């Protein structure tokens, strides 16, 4: 008798779980209406952030920091590069290119 009551309760729980009507089951399928209005068209599509990061990197390549430009100038001139290994690129750039020689 006890097992019969347990089985009956279990059957009631199973039927209640399978017959539950959710909000999603009441909505029509997306395939029934293939057209969206313009406001909802981009709600589910996210912009590709990777492409945005690549374009930002290209912008940073065009606009280098002054220190980066100075370092590249110093790397192209061998004595300046040797001086930079010992004293740093800022000091080397000032030593070789900082003061303009007009003579």
mmCIF file of C-alpha atoms in Angstrom:
data_model
loop_
_atom_site.group_PDB
_atom_site.id
_atom_site.type_symbol
_atom_site.label_atom_id
_atom_site.label_comp_id
_atom_site.label_asym_id
_atom_site.label_seq_id
_atom_site.Cartn_x
_atom_site.Cartn_y
_atom_site.Cartn_z
ATOM 1 C CA UNK A 1 0.000 0.000 0.000
ATOM 2 C CA UNK A 2 2.824 2.376 0.891
ATOM 3 C CA UNK A 3 4.580 1.738 -2.422
ATOM 4 C CA UNK A 4 1.349 2.341 -4.291
ATOM 5 C CA UNK A 5 1.030 5.808 -2.713
ATOM 6 C CA UNK A 6 4.659 6.614 -3.533
ATOM 7 C CA UNK A 7 4.191 5.481 -7.134
ATOM 8 C CA UNK A 8 0.994 7.523 -7.450
ATOM 9 C CA UNK A 9 2.737 10.675 -6.162
ATOM 10 C CA UNK A 10 5.630 10.045 -8.508
ATOM 11 C CA UNK A 11 3.226 9.677 -11.441
ATOM 12 C CA UNK A 12 1.499 12.927 -10.502
ATOM 13 C CA UNK A 13 4.830 14.744 -10.366
ATOM 14 C CA UNK A 14 5.913 13.346 -13.739
ATOM 15 C CA UNK A 15 2.663 14.361 -15.412
ATOM 16 C CA UNK A 16 2.782 17.809 -13.837
ATOM 17 C CA UNK A 17 6.352 18.280 -15.070
ATOM 18 C CA UNK A 18 5.637 17.184 -18.613
ATOM 19 C CA UNK A 19 2.333 19.010 -18.999
ATOM 20 C CA UNK A 20 3.635 22.360 -17.755
ATOM 21 C CA UNK A 21 2.910 25.141 -20.237
ATOM 22 C CA UNK A 22 5.683 27.683 -20.290
ATOM 23 C CA UNK A 23 5.811 31.134 -21.805
ATOM 24 C CA UNK A 24 8.022 29.852 -24.606
ATOM 25 C CA UNK A 25 5.593 27.148 -25.663
ATOM 26 C CA UNK A 26 2.855 29.753 -26.190
ATOM 27 C CA UNK A 27 4.960 31.911 -28.510
ATOM 28 C CA UNK A 28 4.909 31.100 -32.225
ATOM 29 C CA UNK A 29 8.028 29.703 -33.793
ATOM 30 C CA UNK A 30 10.472 32.066 -35.446
ATOM 31 C CA UNK A 31 10.027 30.252 -38.740
ATOM 32 C CA UNK A 32 6.347 31.133 -38.929
ATOM 33 C CA UNK A 33 7.170 34.836 -39.449
ATOM 34 C CA UNK A 34 10.523 35.242 -41.232
ATOM 35 C CA UNK A 35 10.336 39.044 -41.451
ATOM 36 C CA UNK A 36 11.378 41.320 -38.589
ATOM 37 C CA UNK A 37 10.731 44.974 -38.180
ATOM 38 C CA UNK A 38 13.682 47.330 -38.435
ATOM 39 C CA UNK A 39 13.918 48.047 -34.727
ATOM 40 C CA UNK A 40 14.277 44.406 -33.751
ATOM 41 C CA UNK A 41 16.495 43.389 -36.657
ATOM 42 C CA UNK A 42 19.798 44.103 -34.886
ATOM 43 C CA UNK A 43 18.790 43.028 -31.389
ATOM 44 C CA UNK A 44 20.296 39.583 -31.680
ATOM 45 C CA UNK A 45 23.375 40.414 -33.752
ATOM 46 C CA UNK A 46 26.404 41.711 -31.887
ATOM 47 C CA UNK A 47 29.079 43.770 -33.563
ATOM 48 C CA UNK A 48 32.351 41.960 -34.135
ATOM 49 C CA UNK A 49 34.659 43.448 -31.531
ATOM 50 C CA UNK A 50 37.657 41.768 -33.115
ATOM 51 C CA UNK A 51 37.317 43.887 -36.259
ATOM 52 C CA UNK A 52 36.991 46.991 -34.124
ATOM 53 C CA UNK A 53 40.179 46.073 -32.253
ATOM 54 C CA UNK A 54 42.043 45.602 -35.529
ATOM 55 C CA UNK A 55 40.947 49.012 -36.781
ATOM 56 C CA UNK A 56 41.993 50.623 -33.485
ATOM 57 C CA UNK A 57 45.410 48.972 -33.829
ATOM 58 C CA UNK A 58 45.778 50.429 -37.317
ATOM 59 C CA UNK A 59 44.958 53.885 -35.948
ATOM 60 C CA UNK A 60 47.584 53.476 -33.226
ATOM 61 C CA UNK A 61 50.163 52.476 -35.840
ATOM 62 C CA UNK A 62 49.560 55.701 -37.758
ATOM 63 C CA UNK A 63 49.758 57.916 -34.673
ATOM 64 C CA UNK A 64 52.812 56.834 -32.740
ATOM 65 C CA UNK A 65 53.880 58.357 -29.499
ATOM 66 C CA UNK A 66 56.800 60.814 -29.727
ATOM 67 C CA UNK A 67 58.968 58.528 -27.605
ATOM 68 C CA UNK A 68 58.339 55.652 -30.012
ATOM 69 C CA UNK A 69 59.319 57.809 -32.996
ATOM 70 C CA UNK A 70 62.450 58.966 -31.196
ATOM 71 C CA UNK A 71 63.367 55.385 -30.342
ATOM 72 C CA UNK A 72 62.975 54.297 -33.972
ATOM 73 C CA UNK A 73 65.136 57.198 -35.151
ATOM 74 C CA UNK A 74 67.755 56.260 -32.588
ATOM 75 C CA UNK A 75 67.648 52.566 -33.574
ATOM 76 C CA UNK A 76 68.345 53.480 -37.203
ATOM 77 C CA UNK A 77 71.547 55.327 -36.260
ATOM 78 C CA UNK A 78 74.104 52.827 -34.952
ATOM 79 C CA UNK A 79 76.106 55.122 -32.611
ATOM 80 C CA UNK A 80 72.866 56.307 -31.027
ATOM 81 C CA UNK A 81 71.775 52.707 -30.505
ATOM 82 C CA UNK A 82 75.067 51.833 -28.801
ATOM 83 C CA UNK A 83 74.728 54.868 -26.558
ATOM 84 C CA UNK A 84 71.141 53.836 -25.792
ATOM 85 C CA UNK A 85 72.230 50.410 -24.585
ATOM 86 C CA UNK A 86 74.306 52.084 -21.916
ATOM 87 C CA UNK A 87 72.278 55.191 -21.019
ATOM 88 C CA UNK A 88 68.754 54.591 -22.346
ATOM 89 C CA UNK A 89 66.974 55.701 -25.479
ATOM 90 C CA UNK A 90 65.794 59.037 -24.114
ATOM 91 C CA UNK A 91 69.318 60.094 -23.179
ATOM 92 C CA UNK A 92 70.723 58.783 -26.457
ATOM 93 C CA UNK A 93 68.186 60.684 -28.512
ATOM 94 C CA UNK A 94 68.896 63.873 -26.579
ATOM 95 C CA UNK A 95 72.644 63.321 -27.015
ATOM 96 C CA UNK A 96 72.570 62.758 -30.786
ATOM 97 C CA UNK A 97 69.412 64.484 -32.001
ATOM 98 C CA UNK A 98 68.277 66.714 -29.140
ATOM 99 C CA UNK A 99 70.193 69.827 -29.966
ATOM 100 C CA UNK A 100 70.192 70.884 -33.573
ATOM 101 C CA UNK A 101 73.592 71.411 -35.088
ATOM 102 C CA UNK A 102 73.542 74.177 -37.666
ATOM 103 C CA UNK A 103 77.211 74.127 -38.604
#
